[in-house]
Coordinates of C-alpha atoms in Angstrom, one line a residue:
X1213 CA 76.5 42.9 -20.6
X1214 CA 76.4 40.1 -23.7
X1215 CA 77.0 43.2 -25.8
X1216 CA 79.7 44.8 -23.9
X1217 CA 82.0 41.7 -24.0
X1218 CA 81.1 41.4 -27.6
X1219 CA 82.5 45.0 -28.1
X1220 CA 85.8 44.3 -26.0
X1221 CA 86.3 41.2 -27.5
X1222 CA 85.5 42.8 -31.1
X1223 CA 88.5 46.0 -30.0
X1224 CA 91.0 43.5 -29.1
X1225 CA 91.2 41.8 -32.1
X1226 CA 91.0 45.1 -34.4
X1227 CA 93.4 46.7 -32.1
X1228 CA 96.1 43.2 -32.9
X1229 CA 94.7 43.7 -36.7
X1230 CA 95.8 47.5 -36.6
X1231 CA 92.0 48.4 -37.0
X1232 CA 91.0 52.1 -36.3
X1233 CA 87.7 51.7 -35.0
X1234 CA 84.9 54.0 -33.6
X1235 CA 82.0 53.3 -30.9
X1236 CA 78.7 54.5 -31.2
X1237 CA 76.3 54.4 -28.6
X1238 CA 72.5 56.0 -27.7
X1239 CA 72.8 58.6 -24.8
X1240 CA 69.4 59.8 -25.5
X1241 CA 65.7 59.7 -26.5
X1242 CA 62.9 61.4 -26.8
X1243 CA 59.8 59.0 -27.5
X1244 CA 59.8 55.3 -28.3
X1245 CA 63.0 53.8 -30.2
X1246 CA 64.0 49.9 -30.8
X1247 CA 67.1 50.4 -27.9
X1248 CA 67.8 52.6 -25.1
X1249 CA 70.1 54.6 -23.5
X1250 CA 73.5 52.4 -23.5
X1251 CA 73.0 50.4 -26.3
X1252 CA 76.5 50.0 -27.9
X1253 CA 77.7 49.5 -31.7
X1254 CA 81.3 49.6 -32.2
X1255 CA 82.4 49.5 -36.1
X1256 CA 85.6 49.1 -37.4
X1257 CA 87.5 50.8 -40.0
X1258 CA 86.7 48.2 -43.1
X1259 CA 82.8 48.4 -41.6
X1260 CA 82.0 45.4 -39.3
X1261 CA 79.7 46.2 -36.9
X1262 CA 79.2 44.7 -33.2
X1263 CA 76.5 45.2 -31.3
X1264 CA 73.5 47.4 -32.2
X1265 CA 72.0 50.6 -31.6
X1266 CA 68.5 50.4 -33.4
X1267 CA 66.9 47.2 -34.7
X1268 CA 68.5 47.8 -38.1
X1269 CA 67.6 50.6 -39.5
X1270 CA 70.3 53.2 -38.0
X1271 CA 73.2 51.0 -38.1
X1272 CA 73.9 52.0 -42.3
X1273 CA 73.9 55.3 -41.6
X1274 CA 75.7 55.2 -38.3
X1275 CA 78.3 52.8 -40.2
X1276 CA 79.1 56.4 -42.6
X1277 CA 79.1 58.9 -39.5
X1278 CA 81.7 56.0 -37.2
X1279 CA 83.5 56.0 -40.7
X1280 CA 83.8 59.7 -40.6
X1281 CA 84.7 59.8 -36.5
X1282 CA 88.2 57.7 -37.1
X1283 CA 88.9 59.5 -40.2
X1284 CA 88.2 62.9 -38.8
X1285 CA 89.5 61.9 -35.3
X1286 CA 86.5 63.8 -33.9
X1287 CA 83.8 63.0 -31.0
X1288 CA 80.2 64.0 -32.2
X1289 CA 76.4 63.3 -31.9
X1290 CA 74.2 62.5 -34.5
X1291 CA 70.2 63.4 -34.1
X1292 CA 67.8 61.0 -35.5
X1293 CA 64.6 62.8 -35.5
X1294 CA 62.3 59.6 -36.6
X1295 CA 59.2 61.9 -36.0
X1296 CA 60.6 63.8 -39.2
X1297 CA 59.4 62.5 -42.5
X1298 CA 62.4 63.5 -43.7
X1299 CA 64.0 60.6 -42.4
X1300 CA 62.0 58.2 -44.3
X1301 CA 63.7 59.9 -47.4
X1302 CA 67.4 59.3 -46.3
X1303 CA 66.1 55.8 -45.2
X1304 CA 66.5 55.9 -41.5
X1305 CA 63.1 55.8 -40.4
X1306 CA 62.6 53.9 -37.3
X1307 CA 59.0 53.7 -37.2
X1308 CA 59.5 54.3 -33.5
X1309 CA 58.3 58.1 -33.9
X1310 CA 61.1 58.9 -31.1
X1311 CA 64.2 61.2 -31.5
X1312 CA 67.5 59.0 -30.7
X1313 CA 71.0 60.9 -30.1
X1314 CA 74.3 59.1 -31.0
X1315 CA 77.1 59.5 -29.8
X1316 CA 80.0 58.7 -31.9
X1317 CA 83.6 58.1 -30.3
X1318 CA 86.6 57.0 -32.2
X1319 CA 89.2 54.6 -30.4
X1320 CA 92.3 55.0 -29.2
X1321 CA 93.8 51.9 -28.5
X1322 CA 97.0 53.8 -26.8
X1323 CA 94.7 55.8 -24.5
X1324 CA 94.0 54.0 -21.0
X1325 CA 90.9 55.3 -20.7
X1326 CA 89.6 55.4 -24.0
X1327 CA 85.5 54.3 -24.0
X1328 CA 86.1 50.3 -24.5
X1329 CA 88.8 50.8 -22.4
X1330 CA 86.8 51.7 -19.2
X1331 CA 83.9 49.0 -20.1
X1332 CA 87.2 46.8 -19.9
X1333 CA 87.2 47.7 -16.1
X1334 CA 83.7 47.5 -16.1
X1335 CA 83.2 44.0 -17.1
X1336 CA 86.2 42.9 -14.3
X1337 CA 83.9 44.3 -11.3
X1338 CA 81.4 42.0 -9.8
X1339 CA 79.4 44.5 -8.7
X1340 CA 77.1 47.7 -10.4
X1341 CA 79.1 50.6 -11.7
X1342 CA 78.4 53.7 -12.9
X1343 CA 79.5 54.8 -16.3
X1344 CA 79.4 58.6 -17.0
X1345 CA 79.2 60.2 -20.3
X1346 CA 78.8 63.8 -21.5
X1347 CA 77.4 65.2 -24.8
X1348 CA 76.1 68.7 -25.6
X1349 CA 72.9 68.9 -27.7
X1350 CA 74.4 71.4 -29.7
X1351 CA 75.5 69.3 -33.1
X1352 CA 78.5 72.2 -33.2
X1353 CA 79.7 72.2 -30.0
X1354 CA 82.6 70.2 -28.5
X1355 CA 81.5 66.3 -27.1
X1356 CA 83.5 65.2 -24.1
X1357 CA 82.0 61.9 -24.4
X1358 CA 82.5 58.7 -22.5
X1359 CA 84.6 60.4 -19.2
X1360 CA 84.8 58.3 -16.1
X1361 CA 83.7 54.8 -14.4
X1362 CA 82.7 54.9 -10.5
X1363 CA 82.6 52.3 -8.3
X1364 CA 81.4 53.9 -4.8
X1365 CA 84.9 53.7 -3.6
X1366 CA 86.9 55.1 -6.7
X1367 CA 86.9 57.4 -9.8
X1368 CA 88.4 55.8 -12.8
X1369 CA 89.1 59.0 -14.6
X1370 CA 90.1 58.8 -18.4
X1371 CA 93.5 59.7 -19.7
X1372 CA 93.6 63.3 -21.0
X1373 CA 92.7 66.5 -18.7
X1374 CA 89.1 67.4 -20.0
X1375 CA 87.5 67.5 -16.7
X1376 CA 90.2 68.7 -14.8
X1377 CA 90.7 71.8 -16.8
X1378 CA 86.7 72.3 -16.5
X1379 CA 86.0 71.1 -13.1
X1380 CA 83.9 68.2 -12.2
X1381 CA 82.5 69.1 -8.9
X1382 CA 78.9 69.2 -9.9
X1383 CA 79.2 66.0 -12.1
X1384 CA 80.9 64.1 -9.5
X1385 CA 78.5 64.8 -7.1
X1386 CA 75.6 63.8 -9.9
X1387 CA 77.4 60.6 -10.1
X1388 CA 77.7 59.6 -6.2
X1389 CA 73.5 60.3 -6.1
X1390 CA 72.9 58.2 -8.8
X1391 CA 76.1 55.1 -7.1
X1392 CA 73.3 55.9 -3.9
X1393 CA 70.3 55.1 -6.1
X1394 CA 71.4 52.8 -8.3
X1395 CA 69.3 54.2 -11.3
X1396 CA 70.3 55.8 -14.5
X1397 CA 69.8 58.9 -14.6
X1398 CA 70.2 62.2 -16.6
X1399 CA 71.6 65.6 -15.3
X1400 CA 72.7 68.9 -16.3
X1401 CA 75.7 70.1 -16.0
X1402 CA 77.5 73.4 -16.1
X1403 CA 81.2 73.2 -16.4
X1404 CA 82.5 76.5 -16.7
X1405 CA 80.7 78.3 -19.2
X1406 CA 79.7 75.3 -21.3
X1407 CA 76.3 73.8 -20.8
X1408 CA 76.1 69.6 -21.3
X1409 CA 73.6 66.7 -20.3
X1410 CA 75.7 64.0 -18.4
X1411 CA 74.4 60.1 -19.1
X1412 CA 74.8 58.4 -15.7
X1413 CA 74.5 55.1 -16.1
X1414 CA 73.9 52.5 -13.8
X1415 CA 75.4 49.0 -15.0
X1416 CA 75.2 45.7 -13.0
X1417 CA 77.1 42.8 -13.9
X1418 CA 76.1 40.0 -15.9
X1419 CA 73.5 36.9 -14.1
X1420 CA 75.7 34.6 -12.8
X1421 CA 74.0 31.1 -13.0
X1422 CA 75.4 28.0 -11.2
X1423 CA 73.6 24.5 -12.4
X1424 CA 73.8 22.2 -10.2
X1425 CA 73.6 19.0 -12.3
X1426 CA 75.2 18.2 -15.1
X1427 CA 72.8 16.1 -17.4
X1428 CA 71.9 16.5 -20.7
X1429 CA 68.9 18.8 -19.9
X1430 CA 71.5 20.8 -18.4
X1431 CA 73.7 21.3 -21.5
X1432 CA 70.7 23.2 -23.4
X1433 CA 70.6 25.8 -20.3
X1434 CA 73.9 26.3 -20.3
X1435 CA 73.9 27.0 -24.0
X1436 CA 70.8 29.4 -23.6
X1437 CA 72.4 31.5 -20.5
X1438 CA 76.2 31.4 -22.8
X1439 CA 74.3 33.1 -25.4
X1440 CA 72.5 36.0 -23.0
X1441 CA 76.1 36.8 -22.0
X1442 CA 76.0 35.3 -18.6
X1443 CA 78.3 33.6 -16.7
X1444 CA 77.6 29.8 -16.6
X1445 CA 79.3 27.3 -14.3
X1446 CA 78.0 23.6 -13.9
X1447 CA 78.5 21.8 -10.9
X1448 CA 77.8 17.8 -10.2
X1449 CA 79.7 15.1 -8.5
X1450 CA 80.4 13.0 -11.7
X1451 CA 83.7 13.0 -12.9
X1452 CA 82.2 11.7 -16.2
X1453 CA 79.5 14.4 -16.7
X1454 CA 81.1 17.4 -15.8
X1455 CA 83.8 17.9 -18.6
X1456 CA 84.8 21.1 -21.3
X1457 CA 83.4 18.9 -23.8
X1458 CA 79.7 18.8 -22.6
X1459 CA 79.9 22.3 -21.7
X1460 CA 82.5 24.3 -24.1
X1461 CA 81.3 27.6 -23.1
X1462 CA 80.8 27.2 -19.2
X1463 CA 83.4 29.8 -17.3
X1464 CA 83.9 27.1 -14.3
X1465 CA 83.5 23.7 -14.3
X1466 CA 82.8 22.5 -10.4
X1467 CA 83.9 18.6 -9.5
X1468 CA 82.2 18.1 -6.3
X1469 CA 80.1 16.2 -3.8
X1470 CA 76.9 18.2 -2.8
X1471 CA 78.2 18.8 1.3
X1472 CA 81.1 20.7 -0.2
X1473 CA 80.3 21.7 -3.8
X1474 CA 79.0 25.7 -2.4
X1475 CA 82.9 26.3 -0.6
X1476 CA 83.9 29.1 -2.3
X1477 CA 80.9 30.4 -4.3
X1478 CA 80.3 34.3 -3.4
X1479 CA 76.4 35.2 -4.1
X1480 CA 75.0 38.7 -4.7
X1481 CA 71.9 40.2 -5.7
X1482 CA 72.8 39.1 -9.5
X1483 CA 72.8 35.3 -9.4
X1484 CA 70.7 32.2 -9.5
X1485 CA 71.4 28.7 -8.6
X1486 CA 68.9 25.9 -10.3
X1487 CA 69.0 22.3 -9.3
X1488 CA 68.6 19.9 -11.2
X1489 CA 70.8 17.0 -10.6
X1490 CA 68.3 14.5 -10.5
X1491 CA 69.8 12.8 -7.9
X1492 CA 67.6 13.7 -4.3
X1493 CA 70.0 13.2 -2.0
X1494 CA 71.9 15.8 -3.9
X1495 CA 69.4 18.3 -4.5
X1496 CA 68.0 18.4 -1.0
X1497 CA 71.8 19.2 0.4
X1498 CA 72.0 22.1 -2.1
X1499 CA 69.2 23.3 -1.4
X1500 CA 70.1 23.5 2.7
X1501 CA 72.9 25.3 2.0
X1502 CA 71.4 27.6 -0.4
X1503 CA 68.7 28.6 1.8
X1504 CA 71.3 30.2 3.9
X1505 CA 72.8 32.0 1.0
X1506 CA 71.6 35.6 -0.5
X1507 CA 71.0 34.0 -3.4
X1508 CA 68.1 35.7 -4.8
X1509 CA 66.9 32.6 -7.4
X1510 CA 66.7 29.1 -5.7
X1511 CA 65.3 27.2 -8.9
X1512 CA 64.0 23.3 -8.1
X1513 CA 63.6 21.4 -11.2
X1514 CA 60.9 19.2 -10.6
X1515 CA 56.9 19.1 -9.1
X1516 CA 55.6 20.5 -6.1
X1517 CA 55.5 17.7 -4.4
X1518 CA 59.8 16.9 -4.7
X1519 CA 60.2 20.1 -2.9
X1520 CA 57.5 19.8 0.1
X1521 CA 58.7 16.3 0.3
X1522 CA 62.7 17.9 0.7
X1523 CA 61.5 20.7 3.0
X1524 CA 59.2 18.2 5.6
X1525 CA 62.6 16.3 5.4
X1526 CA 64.7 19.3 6.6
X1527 CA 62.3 20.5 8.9
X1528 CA 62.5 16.7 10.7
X1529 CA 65.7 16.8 11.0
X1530 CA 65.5 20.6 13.0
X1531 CA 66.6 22.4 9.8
X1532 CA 63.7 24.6 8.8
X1533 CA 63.1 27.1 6.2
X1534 CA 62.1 30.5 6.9
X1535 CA 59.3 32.0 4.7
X1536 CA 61.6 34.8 3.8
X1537 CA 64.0 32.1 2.3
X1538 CA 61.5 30.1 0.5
X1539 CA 60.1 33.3 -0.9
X1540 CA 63.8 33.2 -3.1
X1541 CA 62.8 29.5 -4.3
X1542 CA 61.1 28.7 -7.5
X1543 CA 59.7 25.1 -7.8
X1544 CA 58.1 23.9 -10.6
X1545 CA 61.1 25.9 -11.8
X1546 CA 60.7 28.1 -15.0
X1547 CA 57.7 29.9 -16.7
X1548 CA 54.6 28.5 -18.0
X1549 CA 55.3 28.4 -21.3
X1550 CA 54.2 24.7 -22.0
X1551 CA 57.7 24.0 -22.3
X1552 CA 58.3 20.1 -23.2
X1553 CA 61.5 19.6 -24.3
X1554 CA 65.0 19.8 -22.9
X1555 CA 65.3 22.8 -24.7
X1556 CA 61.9 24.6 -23.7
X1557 CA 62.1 24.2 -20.3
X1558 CA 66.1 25.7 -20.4
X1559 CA 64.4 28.7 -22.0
X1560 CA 61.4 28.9 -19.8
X1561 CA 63.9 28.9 -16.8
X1562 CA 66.5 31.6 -18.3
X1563 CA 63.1 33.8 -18.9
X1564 CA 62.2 33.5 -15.2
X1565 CA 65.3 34.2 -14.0
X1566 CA 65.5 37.0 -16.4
X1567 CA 62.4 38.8 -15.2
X1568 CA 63.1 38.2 -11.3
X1569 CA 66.5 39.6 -11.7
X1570 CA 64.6 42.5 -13.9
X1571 CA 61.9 43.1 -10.9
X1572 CA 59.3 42.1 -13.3
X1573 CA 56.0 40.0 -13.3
X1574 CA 56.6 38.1 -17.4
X1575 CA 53.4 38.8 -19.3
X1576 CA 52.7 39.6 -22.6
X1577 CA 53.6 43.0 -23.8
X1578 CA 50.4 43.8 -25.3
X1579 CA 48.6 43.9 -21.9
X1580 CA 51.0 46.6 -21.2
X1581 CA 49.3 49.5 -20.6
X1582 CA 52.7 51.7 -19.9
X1583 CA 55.4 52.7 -22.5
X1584 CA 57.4 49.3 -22.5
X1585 CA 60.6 51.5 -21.4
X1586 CA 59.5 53.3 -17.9

């Protein structure tokens, strides 16, 4: 999500500058490549790039086919076969040996449903969407590109009659499996006598993390999560700590005393909560009221022995923790990563919550023994 709000943000400023620009993104590959399906690059018409669709070695070229999308006007993919030595010769080689397809879209800033457009839309929703986008393999053939965003409830369908004048009963139906699956995936479609492989992709909205505590430990985890692209907001009971100043780039600020500071706060499957207040009393309130919450990453800064001691105190006073609740909190919060400073231990905490809200166990990717992309 960090890259799509780069790319808005990077559109509506070309878009006041009178900028033509063009977005490029990976709908495909075949083998191992730097980025997957969905990574984004949109470049502009004097050649500044945001985002990325390979580590570095694409975007030069890329830069010279986006170039020639706005000046031609034209939609159209671009193969890069890094399993062919001639690659290495025009200096794309990825080193990857994979075969990556680009799609290239130029921008129309007048058309309500150009690409950037419906990632716009996208980036409003708190909740997953599906993006679909269609591209023929066939270099020569027409690209209808980035078509329509899907919410479960409602088609946002793009300006301009391309798959009204085809039909889109087969692709609409592709897209409602995928909404009941919630995983990308890839189909092929027939729309009237064209054949074209549809990119259904799944997108969930960025982590949003609250902080309870507003310390200076807290200002380094906030920085971390700002960068990641997720949405920060810092809550604490002191009027002196909890100011735009300490935290510049926080989307809320929350002035409040722990038996009221949760009214108001909606949780879903894509946000965490760490405490870390340093004030007990504090903590041990949050952490009641979170317990009855969805919230699917409790983190307790602090040893073991803070949290039994908080949860022998709430079971006292009849107010108990089920085992499926404690299974959602994380105390000692954060990864092992021999984290010592203020600054560690924010990024071993952002890589926890990273790999529960990813479904994974963190380990070293050399003790991978599957394709690091599944």
């Amino acid at each position: 999500m960090k890259e799509i709000k780069d790319i808005i943000a990077a559109q509506q400023q070309a878009t006041l500058a009178g900028k033509k620009t063009a977005l490029a993104t990976v709908v495909q590959v075949e083998g191992s490549s730097y980025r997957r399906p969905g990574a984004r690059m949109l470049v502009t018409e004097d050649g500044v790039l945001t985002g990325a669709i390979s580590g570095g070695c694409l975007e030069g070229d890329a830069l010279r086919k986006s170039l020639l999308a706005i000046t031609e006007q034209r939609k159209k993919i671009v193969v890069y076969d890094t399993t062919d030595e001639d690659d290495a010769r025009f200096g794309v080689q990825l080193g990857c040996n994979g075969i990556v397809y680009i799609l290239f879209e130029p921008i129309d800033p007048a058309d309500p449903g150009n690409p950037v457009a419906l990632l716009t839309l996208l980036q409003a929703q708190r909740q997953a969407m599906v993006l679909c986008t269609l591209f023929s393999m066939d270099q020569q053939a027409v690209q209808p590109g980035t078509q329509f965003l899907y919410g479960g409830c409602s088609a946002l369908t793009r300006s301009g009659l391309w798959l009204e004048e085809h039909g889109s009963t087969a692709l609409v139906a592709a897209v409602e499996q995928t909404w009941a699956t919630q995983t990308s995936s890839f189909e092929q479609i027939k729309l009237g006598d064209m054949d074209f492989t549809a990119f259904i992709e799944v997108i969930p909205p960025a982590i949003a993390l609250y902080v309870f505590g507003a310390g200076n430990d807290a200002i380094p985890l906030s920085g971390i999560a700002d960068i990641l692209g997720w949405e920060v907001y810092v809550a604490d009971g002191r009027r002196t700590h909890v100011t735009a100043e300490r935290f510049p780039k926080a989307s809320g600020l929350i002035l409040q005393k722990a038996a009221d500071v949760l009214e108001g706060i909606q949780f879903d499957q894509r946000t965490a909560a760490v405490l870390m207040t340093h004030n007990y009393n504090y903590d041990i309130e949050v952490l009641r009221q979170l317990a009855d919450t969805s919230c699917p990453y409790i983190g307790v800064l602090g040893p073991k022995t803070k949290l039994q001691r908080m949860l022998d105190e709430l079971s006292a006073a009849g107010q108990f923790i089920p085992p499926m609740a404690m299974e959602r909190v994380y105390s000692p919060v954060g990864l092992d990563l021999g984290a010592e400073t203020s600054e560690e231990i924010a990024l071993s905490i952002t890589a926890e919550i990273k790999a529960v809200m990813s479904g994974r166990r963190a380990a070293s990717l050399r003790e991978k023994i599957q394709p690091i992309h599944s």
